[in-house]
Amino acid sequence: MLLSQLPLTVALLLVTAILAVVSPHILGTTSFRSALFLALAILALCAFLPWNLLPPGSFVVVPLLDFVVVALAREVAADSVTSLGLLLVFPVIWLAAALGRNGVLLSAVGAVMVVAVPLLVGVSATPADVVRPFLLPAIMTVIALAVHILVSSIASQEARLKAKDAELRRSYEVSLERQRLLDTMLETVGVGVHAVDAAGRDILMNEQHRRNRSLAAPTGEPETAEPDLNILANDGITPVPAEYRPVARATLGQSFSDYLIRVGAPPNQRVLSSTARAMKDRDGNFAGSVLAFGDVTDLVNALALKDDFVANISHEFRTPLMSILGYLDLVLDGEEETAGQHELFLGMAQNNAEKLLNLVSGLLTVSSDSMGVHPQRMDLGDLVRKCVVSAKPRADGRWVTIVNEVSRAFWITADPERLAQVLDNLLTNAIKYSQPGDVVTVRAWETNDQACFSVTDTGMGISEQDLPHIFTRYYRSSRVRESAMPGVGLGLGIVKRIVENHGGSATVTSKPDLGSTFTVSLPRARQDQDPQQCPAEGPANVDTERAH
Ligand code: ADP
């Protein structure tokens, strides 16, 4: 209010100063003094009245009183200061800017009153005297109109800007929301995503792809420049030539799918299936590419495993089948053989048929999802003894010694038939993967809550790369696959399943060429821990019994 009123007050004080020079007598007139007093009083009102507490629109009083101020001053000083009427411009602008059309109307009426009142009270006025002063209200009305138009256009522009601002804010919020959604999606999918521009520069990379790059980088640093990464062909050895690397191909605008590469060194090497799609800009020009890298290591390994398995199982079926057919031929064709020989041949055929049956049972066991165990109180010492005895002929055949360090009763709760399968498989492997002269040792011991037994051999051992996969069904170590050793990778799969169905675990420690130890840990039932029924805590290897 004070700032709006100040221009008129200052202008009036200037007029006063001019009058003091040109017509000092006017300053003494009642009209001028009243004008000056009223102007200062209004200014004081503007400064001190609590306008924000008064009803809205109360401010109109002030510009209306300004008209009175100008009218009073003009009445006596219009002849000395001809442009005095222009002081009306201040209340006019104020009213027009604040009240719009009503303001224009009030301004016009106020300005007319300012010039009309003196005329109406004047005694001798010619028609020219009456008309001429109305120029001022006319100009003031035009000014009021101009101000009104200006203010309205500023207001509508401001409204448009506000609407635009709100729209921009909304779009920004939407794009932030989308960004968050995209980030979450990129981190949720288990696929490495990498976007590059037309020059091959990185635009975006998710966490999974950073991990891929860490594997490929010689320093393990994901920020390593693309050309410095070790990208290998699907054989896992040959580096992919620069122009055939996925990012290089994508930068050339090529779109491709399922392009296999490998990153990292064994045993952590991963096989990645890369896919790229080109991006176009608004004009249809190449703008970059998005690449996706899916980790297909497990799938590739499973396929290799399947190929090996098919080759092995064919061999394992073929050998006993050929033998059965051979012996049956001998019986059918051989007229000279005695009945005793026929019996021998048929016995051999039967043995091989049983081998086949065992093989098929093993296959069914590992491929069936549930393999029931029926735990009961049983003597592990007795079971070990029986298994060692039945493995002895095979061990003898390979000049391998079996040492049984479990020579006393050892009560546990387990399924004796299944546990015999576990021990048979472990002993069979220990003998099979040993050299003549090697030793296989069976031990058993117990802790507070577990009963454990182990089969240790001094045979060929297992490499560090093969060790994590050794219990995977159908898996065979690389060294065994390359040799002609029989087997299909069923035994340890069966061991693992049986032991886990007992709530226990099977583990292995091994060193190539030094041997392996397979350990089975089973949870002990409460009655097994009863000192009345259980052997005392401590190693159960009291009397060592040599099987060979
Ligand atoms: P298979 O003996 O028929 O191949 P298994 O499941 O019993 O199948 O064993 C899986 C693989 O584990 C074997 O092929 C072999 O590479 C490795 N393995 C098992 N036991 C031993 C052992 N005692 N010494 C060395 N390697 C072993």
XYZ file of C-alpha atoms and ligand atoms in Angstrom:
575
model
C 0.000 0.000 0.000
C 2.802 2.388 0.980
C 4.724 1.727 -2.253
C 1.603 2.212 -4.370
C 0.769 5.503 -2.702
C 4.305 6.904 -2.571
C 4.598 8.033 -6.277
C 1.580 10.383 -6.019
C 2.777 11.860 -2.714
C 6.295 12.452 -4.079
C 4.888 13.979 -7.295
C 2.662 16.321 -5.239
C 5.648 17.380 -3.116
C 7.510 18.189 -6.369
C 4.549 20.280 -7.529
C 4.626 22.042 -4.147
C 8.326 22.800 -4.611
C 7.702 24.183 -8.128
C 4.791 26.298 -6.876
C 6.983 27.677 -4.095
C 9.129 29.160 -6.848
C 6.610 30.121 -9.501
C 3.454 31.005 -7.511
C 4.131 30.940 -3.758
C 0.733 32.466 -2.996
C -0.995 29.248 -4.098
C 0.630 27.366 -1.248
C -1.321 29.484 1.165
C -4.733 28.646 -0.308
C -7.057 26.376 1.658
C -7.543 24.026 -1.314
C -3.862 23.382 -1.835
C -3.172 23.014 1.870
C -6.083 20.563 2.140
C -4.702 18.600 -0.842
C -1.265 18.408 0.728
C -2.646 17.486 4.148
C -4.934 14.841 2.691
C -2.062 13.316 0.637
C 0.157 13.023 3.710
C -2.731 11.634 5.787
C -3.408 8.976 3.135
C 0.290 8.055 3.068
C 0.225 7.659 6.862
C -2.902 5.487 6.579
C -1.164 3.327 3.973
C 1.818 2.915 6.260
C 0.067 2.201 9.523
C -3.321 0.621 8.881
C -3.260 -3.230 9.127
C -4.544 -3.647 5.559
C -4.263 -7.408 5.575
C -6.803 -7.556 8.432
C -9.345 -5.344 6.651
C -11.934 -6.760 4.230
C -10.546 -7.380 0.726
C -11.098 -4.413 -1.594
C -10.804 -1.842 1.247
C -7.694 -0.472 -0.484
C -9.995 1.108 -3.147
C -10.604 3.969 -0.708
C -7.009 5.115 -1.157
C -6.955 5.699 -4.980
C -10.447 7.215 -4.716
C -9.177 9.683 -2.080
C -6.246 10.365 -4.439
C -8.752 11.688 -6.939
C -9.907 14.181 -4.262
C -6.283 15.181 -3.602
C -5.683 15.883 -7.306
C -9.039 17.684 -7.636
C -8.204 20.004 -4.695
C -4.680 20.740 -5.954
C -5.862 21.243 -9.520
C -8.564 23.666 -8.503
C -6.036 26.296 -7.438
C -2.849 25.344 -9.238
C -3.952 24.142 -12.670
C -3.076 27.482 -14.258
C 0.464 27.596 -12.788
C 1.314 23.926 -13.292
C -0.672 22.925 -16.375
C 0.242 19.274 -16.259
C -0.986 18.895 -12.682
C -3.918 16.807 -13.900
C -1.424 14.150 -14.993
C -1.100 13.239 -11.293
C -4.321 11.339 -11.869
C -2.280 8.730 -13.689
C -1.230 7.203 -10.350
C -4.676 6.346 -8.918
C -5.857 5.441 -12.442
C -3.060 2.884 -12.953
C -3.648 1.508 -9.475
C -7.396 1.057 -9.956
C -7.109 -0.386 -13.473
C -4.374 -2.809 -12.473
C -6.126 -3.954 -9.315
C -9.819 -3.985 -10.260
C -9.786 -4.702 -14.003
C -12.869 -3.447 -15.845
C -14.401 -1.984 -12.675
C -11.142 -0.151 -12.114
C -11.321 1.342 -15.614
C -14.890 2.463 -14.914
C -13.990 3.953 -11.535
C -10.980 5.703 -13.096
C -13.118 7.217 -15.842
C -15.758 8.398 -13.344
C -13.108 9.710 -10.906
C -11.259 11.607 -13.652
C -14.494 13.123 -14.955
C -15.439 14.188 -11.431
C -12.040 15.818 -10.946
C -12.569 18.084 -13.939
C -16.377 18.330 -13.805
C -16.908 19.437 -10.191
C -15.032 22.748 -10.536
C -16.975 23.390 -13.765
C -20.293 22.663 -12.134
C -19.580 25.002 -9.225
C -17.987 27.599 -11.569
C -20.249 30.590 -12.344
C -19.256 31.844 -15.768
C -18.039 29.095 -18.057
C -18.032 29.233 -21.872
C -18.825 26.008 -23.850
C -15.086 25.807 -24.740
C -14.200 26.033 -21.017
C -16.578 23.141 -20.379
C -15.348 20.821 -23.175
C -11.556 21.320 -23.020
C -10.965 19.859 -19.536
C -12.593 16.584 -20.529
C -9.522 15.763 -22.582
C -7.834 14.823 -19.318
C -10.466 12.260 -18.199
C -10.449 10.845 -21.740
C -6.679 10.347 -21.676
C -6.906 8.883 -18.182
C -9.600 6.439 -19.314
C -7.426 5.333 -22.237
C -4.470 4.907 -19.879
C -6.694 2.885 -17.521
C -7.802 0.721 -20.426
C -4.217 0.205 -21.592
C -3.147 -0.734 -18.074
C -6.087 -3.096 -17.767
C -5.230 -4.801 -21.080
C -1.565 -4.998 -20.142
C -2.302 -6.416 -16.722
C -4.798 -8.950 -18.114
C -2.356 -10.103 -20.765
C 0.410 -10.389 -18.152
C -2.007 -12.320 -15.929
C -3.053 -14.690 -18.714
C 0.589 -15.179 -19.704
C 1.387 -15.916 -16.098
C -1.490 -18.412 -15.980
C -0.203 -20.104 -19.161
C 3.316 -20.222 -17.743
C 1.968 -21.716 -14.517
C 0.039 -24.349 -16.484
C 3.171 -25.141 -18.515
C 5.207 -25.295 -15.338
C 2.702 -27.717 -13.781
C 2.756 -29.837 -16.952
C 6.561 -29.886 -16.964
C 6.568 -30.915 -13.330
C 4.102 -33.714 -14.083
C 6.218 -34.914 -17.025
C 9.309 -34.758 -14.849
C 7.587 -36.816 -12.147
C 6.435 -39.337 -14.772
C 9.945 -39.590 -16.231
C 11.409 -40.025 -12.726
C 8.848 -42.764 -12.075
C 9.789 -44.444 -15.366
C 13.468 -44.115 -14.539
C 12.885 -45.842 -11.191
C 10.835 -48.557 -12.927
C 13.557 -49.053 -15.550
C 16.286 -49.204 -12.879
C 14.311 -51.785 -10.890
C 13.629 -53.842 -14.027
C 17.291 -53.724 -15.046
C 18.381 -54.933 -11.638
C 15.608 -57.551 -11.409
C 16.307 -59.404 -14.638
C 19.175 -61.831 -14.258
C 20.578 -60.706 -17.591
C 23.468 -58.298 -18.169
C 22.190 -55.247 -20.075
C 24.529 -52.837 -21.840
C 23.522 -49.910 -24.081
C 26.040 -48.141 -26.327
C 25.722 -45.108 -28.602
C 26.561 -45.095 -32.315
C 30.271 -44.635 -31.480
C 30.306 -47.585 -29.066
C 30.429 -45.400 -25.940
C 28.619 -46.714 -22.850
C 25.171 -45.232 -22.208
C 23.900 -47.619 -19.569
C 24.969 -50.829 -17.842
C 23.191 -52.808 -15.133
C 24.800 -54.446 -12.097
C 24.720 -57.930 -13.625
C 26.724 -56.741 -16.630
C 29.226 -55.017 -14.338
C 29.799 -58.442 -12.776
C 30.286 -59.954 -16.252
C 32.808 -57.223 -17.035
C 34.662 -57.781 -13.756
C 35.136 -61.397 -14.818
C 36.367 -60.343 -18.256
C 38.683 -57.570 -17.012
C 42.307 -58.593 -16.376
C 42.273 -56.398 -13.239
C 38.744 -57.391 -12.183
C 37.690 -53.743 -12.569
C 34.257 -53.345 -14.261
C 35.187 -49.880 -15.580
C 37.928 -51.406 -17.780
C 37.692 -50.162 -21.395
C 35.879 -52.579 -23.736
C 38.913 -53.352 -25.960
C 40.931 -54.403 -22.873
C 38.419 -57.055 -21.763
C 39.269 -60.730 -22.286
C 36.427 -62.026 -24.437
C 36.878 -65.671 -25.431
C 35.212 -67.792 -28.076
C 32.995 -70.690 -27.019
C 36.014 -73.023 -26.773
C 37.024 -70.992 -23.688
C 40.577 -70.399 -24.978
C 40.640 -68.461 -28.268
C 40.231 -64.671 -27.889
C 37.418 -63.300 -30.049
C 38.919 -61.039 -32.789
C 38.236 -57.320 -32.174
C 35.667 -56.937 -34.971
C 33.683 -59.985 -33.829
C 33.253 -58.933 -30.201
C 29.578 -58.344 -29.373
C 29.947 -54.608 -28.645
C 31.967 -54.081 -31.855
C 29.321 -55.913 -33.890
C 26.525 -53.959 -32.201
C 28.333 -50.661 -32.873
C 28.383 -51.565 -36.561
C 24.584 -51.706 -36.360
C 24.336 -55.506 -36.504
C 21.430 -57.191 -34.748
C 22.107 -60.750 -33.587
C 20.872 -63.367 -31.112
C 22.420 -66.170 -29.038
C 26.016 -65.300 -29.941
C 28.043 -67.317 -27.414
C 31.157 -65.912 -25.755
C 33.052 -66.811 -22.584
C 34.482 -64.540 -19.899
C 36.724 -65.230 -16.927
C 39.170 -67.997 -16.211
C 38.238 -71.527 -15.103
C 36.790 -72.534 -12.676
C 34.830 -69.235 -12.645
C 34.531 -68.991 -16.407
C 30.991 -68.143 -17.549
C 29.342 -68.725 -20.908
C 27.288 -65.713 -22.027
C 24.694 -65.716 -24.765
C 24.726 -62.219 -26.265
C 21.892 -60.577 -28.169
C 21.926 -57.107 -29.752
C 19.284 -54.847 -31.256
C 20.017 -51.565 -33.037
C 18.302 -48.325 -31.950
C 17.118 -45.719 -34.462
C 16.747 -41.993 -33.876
C 13.707 -39.917 -34.974
C 15.025 -39.694 -38.529
C 15.623 -43.430 -38.767
C 19.425 -43.149 -38.465
C 21.439 -45.640 -36.399
C 21.686 -44.242 -32.843
C 23.332 -47.093 -30.939
C 22.509 -50.580 -29.689
C 21.187 -52.415 -26.672
C 22.972 -55.657 -25.802
C 21.731 -58.373 -23.449
C 24.076 -60.999 -21.996
C 22.350 -64.077 -20.549
C 24.423 -66.452 -18.435
C 23.956 -69.884 -20.042
C 26.874 -71.598 -18.296
C 24.647 -74.107 -16.512
C 22.738 -74.879 -19.691
C 25.917 -75.369 -21.735
C 27.391 -77.564 -18.990
C 24.163 -79.556 -18.773
C 24.214 -80.103 -22.540
C 27.834 -81.257 -22.417
C 26.909 -83.505 -19.494
C 24.007 -84.916 -21.472
C 26.258 -85.681 -24.465
C 28.759 -87.409 -22.186
C 25.978 -89.258 -20.449
C 24.496 -90.564 -23.683
C 27.944 -91.730 -24.824
C 28.703 -93.358 -21.448
C 25.333 -95.002 -20.960
C 25.421 -96.434 -24.477
C 28.801 -97.912 -23.674
C 27.645 -99.190 -20.275
C 24.612 -100.890 -21.838
C 26.510 -102.209 -24.815
C 29.250 -104.067 -22.897
C 27.004 -106.385 -20.809
C 24.535 -106.764 -23.714
C 27.311 -107.883 -26.067
C 28.507 -110.271 -23.403
C 24.986 -111.721 -22.856
C 24.501 -112.153 -26.601
C 27.967 -113.750 -26.893
C 27.290 -116.340 -24.158
C 23.786 -117.081 -25.481
C 25.286 -117.656 -28.949
C 27.776 -120.059 -27.430
C 24.956 -121.995 -25.747
C 22.724 -122.014 -28.841
C 25.434 -122.862 -31.393
C 27.770 -125.045 -29.395
C 26.753 -128.638 -29.701
C 29.960 -130.093 -28.347
C 29.886 -128.260 -24.989
C 28.863 -130.183 -21.940
C 25.877 -129.335 -19.793
C 28.285 -127.933 -17.199
C 29.720 -125.486 -19.732
C 26.226 -124.410 -20.774
C 25.445 -123.730 -17.161
C 28.606 -121.639 -16.845
C 27.751 -119.590 -19.985
C 24.176 -119.035 -18.867
C 25.469 -117.980 -15.431
C 27.745 -115.395 -17.113
C 24.811 -114.138 -19.191
C 22.738 -113.894 -16.017
C 25.506 -111.944 -14.246
C 25.609 -109.428 -17.075
C 21.816 -109.176 -17.143
C 21.934 -108.406 -13.414
C 24.545 -105.702 -14.108
C 22.131 -104.180 -16.620
C 19.298 -104.375 -14.126
C 21.467 -102.611 -11.522
C 22.299 -99.916 -14.020
C 18.637 -99.334 -14.865
C 17.724 -99.317 -11.144
C 20.444 -96.739 -10.528
C 19.117 -94.567 -13.347
C 15.616 -94.790 -11.921
C 16.897 -93.948 -8.447
C 18.650 -90.719 -9.425
C 15.929 -89.576 -11.770
C 13.072 -90.202 -9.322
C 12.306 -87.164 -7.215
C 11.516 -89.005 -4.014
C 13.486 -91.893 -2.694
C 12.000 -93.057 0.570
C 14.241 -94.010 3.476
C 12.999 -96.112 6.391
C 15.347 -95.394 9.288
C 15.739 -97.963 12.067
C 18.256 -98.718 14.768
C 21.194 -100.401 13.057
C 24.822 -101.240 13.648
C 27.016 -99.223 11.301
C 30.049 -101.334 12.242
C 28.280 -104.470 11.033
C 27.197 -102.780 7.795
C 30.736 -101.563 7.043
C 32.082 -105.078 7.632
C 29.586 -106.606 5.169
C 30.231 -103.963 2.486
C 34.006 -104.345 2.823
C 33.682 -108.100 2.458
C 31.598 -107.781 -0.726
C 34.000 -105.174 -2.197
C 37.066 -107.258 -1.418
C 37.051 -109.391 -4.609
C 37.006 -106.225 -6.751
C 39.797 -104.701 -4.647
C 41.817 -107.900 -4.934
C 41.329 -107.849 -8.691
C 42.967 -104.387 -8.835
C 45.598 -105.054 -6.138
C 44.057 -102.477 -3.864
C 44.016 -102.913 -0.080
C 40.910 -102.102 1.952
C 41.519 -101.158 5.589
C 38.438 -101.257 7.800
C 38.978 -99.150 10.895
C 35.400 -99.687 12.134
C 35.562 -102.947 13.909
C 33.023 -102.627 16.728
C 29.290 -102.061 17.123
C 28.296 -98.524 16.244
C 24.581 -97.854 16.713
C 22.880 -95.282 14.557
C 19.358 -94.666 13.206
C 19.314 -95.027 9.425
C 17.952 -97.121 6.565
C 20.427 -100.071 6.401
C 19.625 -100.950 2.779
C 20.130 -97.389 1.529
C 23.233 -96.892 3.644
C 24.677 -100.099 2.158
C 24.089 -98.537 -1.291
C 26.021 -95.438 -0.170
C 28.964 -97.451 1.145
C 29.007 -99.746 -1.909
C 29.135 -96.767 -4.261
C 31.908 -95.044 -2.296
C 33.960 -98.252 -2.061
C 33.404 -99.054 -5.752
C 34.669 -95.583 -6.740
C 37.595 -95.699 -4.328
C 38.711 -99.019 -5.866
C 37.921 -97.975 -9.448
C 39.873 -94.693 -9.287
C 42.939 -96.240 -7.539
C 46.084 -97.824 -8.900
C 47.499 -101.218 -7.870
C 49.142 -100.827 -4.493
C 46.819 -98.030 -3.339
C 44.961 -98.244 -0.034
C 41.289 -97.594 0.727
C 40.407 -96.870 4.365
C 36.951 -96.806 5.979
C 36.550 -94.888 9.225
C 33.641 -93.934 11.472
C 33.309 -91.552 14.421
C 30.677 -89.602 16.212
C 30.170 -86.128 17.584
C 27.451 -84.890 19.941
C 24.828 -84.700 17.251
C 26.276 -86.527 14.251
C 27.412 -89.978 13.230
C 30.030 -89.834 10.487
C 31.888 -92.284 8.308
C 34.419 -91.771 5.540
C 36.032 -93.665 2.690
C 39.570 -92.480 1.921
C 41.698 -93.625 -0.985
C 45.197 -92.899 -2.202
C 44.110 -92.951 -5.858
C 43.988 -90.442 -8.696
C 42.155 -87.665 -6.769
C 39.928 -84.946 -8.193
C 40.994 -81.587 -9.623
C 39.870 -78.317 -8.035
C 37.727 -77.494 -11.096
C 35.805 -80.782 -10.901
C 35.375 -80.843 -7.137
C 32.300 -78.517 -6.911
C 30.375 -80.621 -9.478
C 31.283 -84.084 -8.331
C 27.913 -84.832 -6.664
C 25.942 -83.573 -9.689
C 24.198 -86.504 -11.297
C 25.788 -87.796 -14.501
C 28.871 -85.617 -13.895
C 32.264 -87.243 -14.475
C 35.621 -85.492 -13.968
C 37.457 -84.320 -17.075
C 40.340 -86.750 -16.422
C 37.953 -89.707 -16.130
C 36.023 -88.628 -19.241
C 39.235 -88.529 -21.258
C 40.269 -91.991 -20.036
C 38.351 -95.134 -20.909
C 37.203 -95.764 -17.338
C 33.700 -97.218 -17.238
C 30.868 -95.379 -15.484
C 27.972 -93.030 -16.124
C 28.168 -90.591 -13.204
C 25.314 -92.149 -11.235
C 27.018 -93.338 -8.045
C 27.636 -90.045 -6.257
C 24.213 -88.691 -7.317
C 22.663 -91.675 -5.532
C 24.932 -91.183 -2.483
C 23.944 -87.526 -2.202
C 20.233 -88.209 -2.512
C 20.217 -91.017 0.081
C 22.290 -89.051 2.574
C 20.150 -85.930 2.168
C 16.984 -87.976 2.615
C 18.427 -88.997 5.987
C 18.843 -85.285 6.819
C 22.622 -85.574 6.524
C 25.314 -84.363 4.129
C 28.010 -85.862 1.909
C 31.272 -83.973 1.328
C 34.573 -84.592 -0.395
C 38.153 -83.412 -0.007
C 40.689 -84.365 -2.610
C 44.088 -83.621 -4.100
C 44.976 -84.763 -7.619
C 47.287 -87.811 -7.576
C 47.189 -88.001 -3.759
C 43.689 -89.337 -3.214
C 40.232 -88.428 -1.969
C 38.153 -88.649 1.182
C 34.366 -88.891 0.926
C 32.659 -88.157 4.251
C 29.034 -88.849 5.152
C 27.526 -87.116 8.206
C 24.154 -88.273 9.537
C 22.177 -86.646 12.330
C 22.088 -88.782 15.469
C 18.695 -89.692 16.917
C 18.241 -89.264 20.699
C 18.313 -92.980 21.459
C 21.665 -93.239 19.617
C 23.068 -90.714 22.051
C 21.911 -92.765 25.054
C 25.132 -93.846 26.836
C 23.454 -97.155 27.791
C 23.063 -98.131 24.179
C 25.866 -96.299 22.456
C 29.578 -96.900 22.331
C 31.609 -94.331 24.257
C 32.483 -91.063 22.494
C 35.767 -91.104 20.630
C 37.230 -92.700 17.578
C 35.601 -95.985 16.741
C 38.736 -97.257 15.072
C 39.841 -99.446 17.959
C 40.840 -102.597 16.169
C 42.082 -102.157 12.667
C 41.108 -104.976 10.406
C 42.929 -105.477 7.098
C 40.829 -106.751 4.219
C 43.776 -107.363 1.971
P 31.060 -92.900 -12.138
O 32.066 -93.465 -11.197
O 30.171 -93.931 -12.721
O 31.644 -92.037 -13.171
P 30.094 -91.461 -9.835
O 28.880 -90.610 -9.664
O 30.285 -92.551 -8.863
O 30.069 -91.955 -11.327
O 31.317 -90.510 -9.747
C 31.302 -89.288 -10.451
C 32.700 -88.855 -10.780
O 33.389 -88.510 -9.584
C 33.563 -89.928 -11.381
O 33.397 -89.999 -12.767
C 34.942 -89.495 -11.020
O 35.386 -88.535 -11.923
C 34.751 -88.819 -9.685
N 35.092 -89.707 -8.541
C 34.226 -90.363 -7.748
N 34.884 -91.027 -6.767
C 36.177 -90.805 -6.961
C 37.375 -91.205 -6.292
N 37.340 -91.986 -5.214
N 38.550 -90.764 -6.774
C 38.604 -89.959 -7.843
N 37.506 -89.537 -8.520
C 36.311 -89.952 -8.094
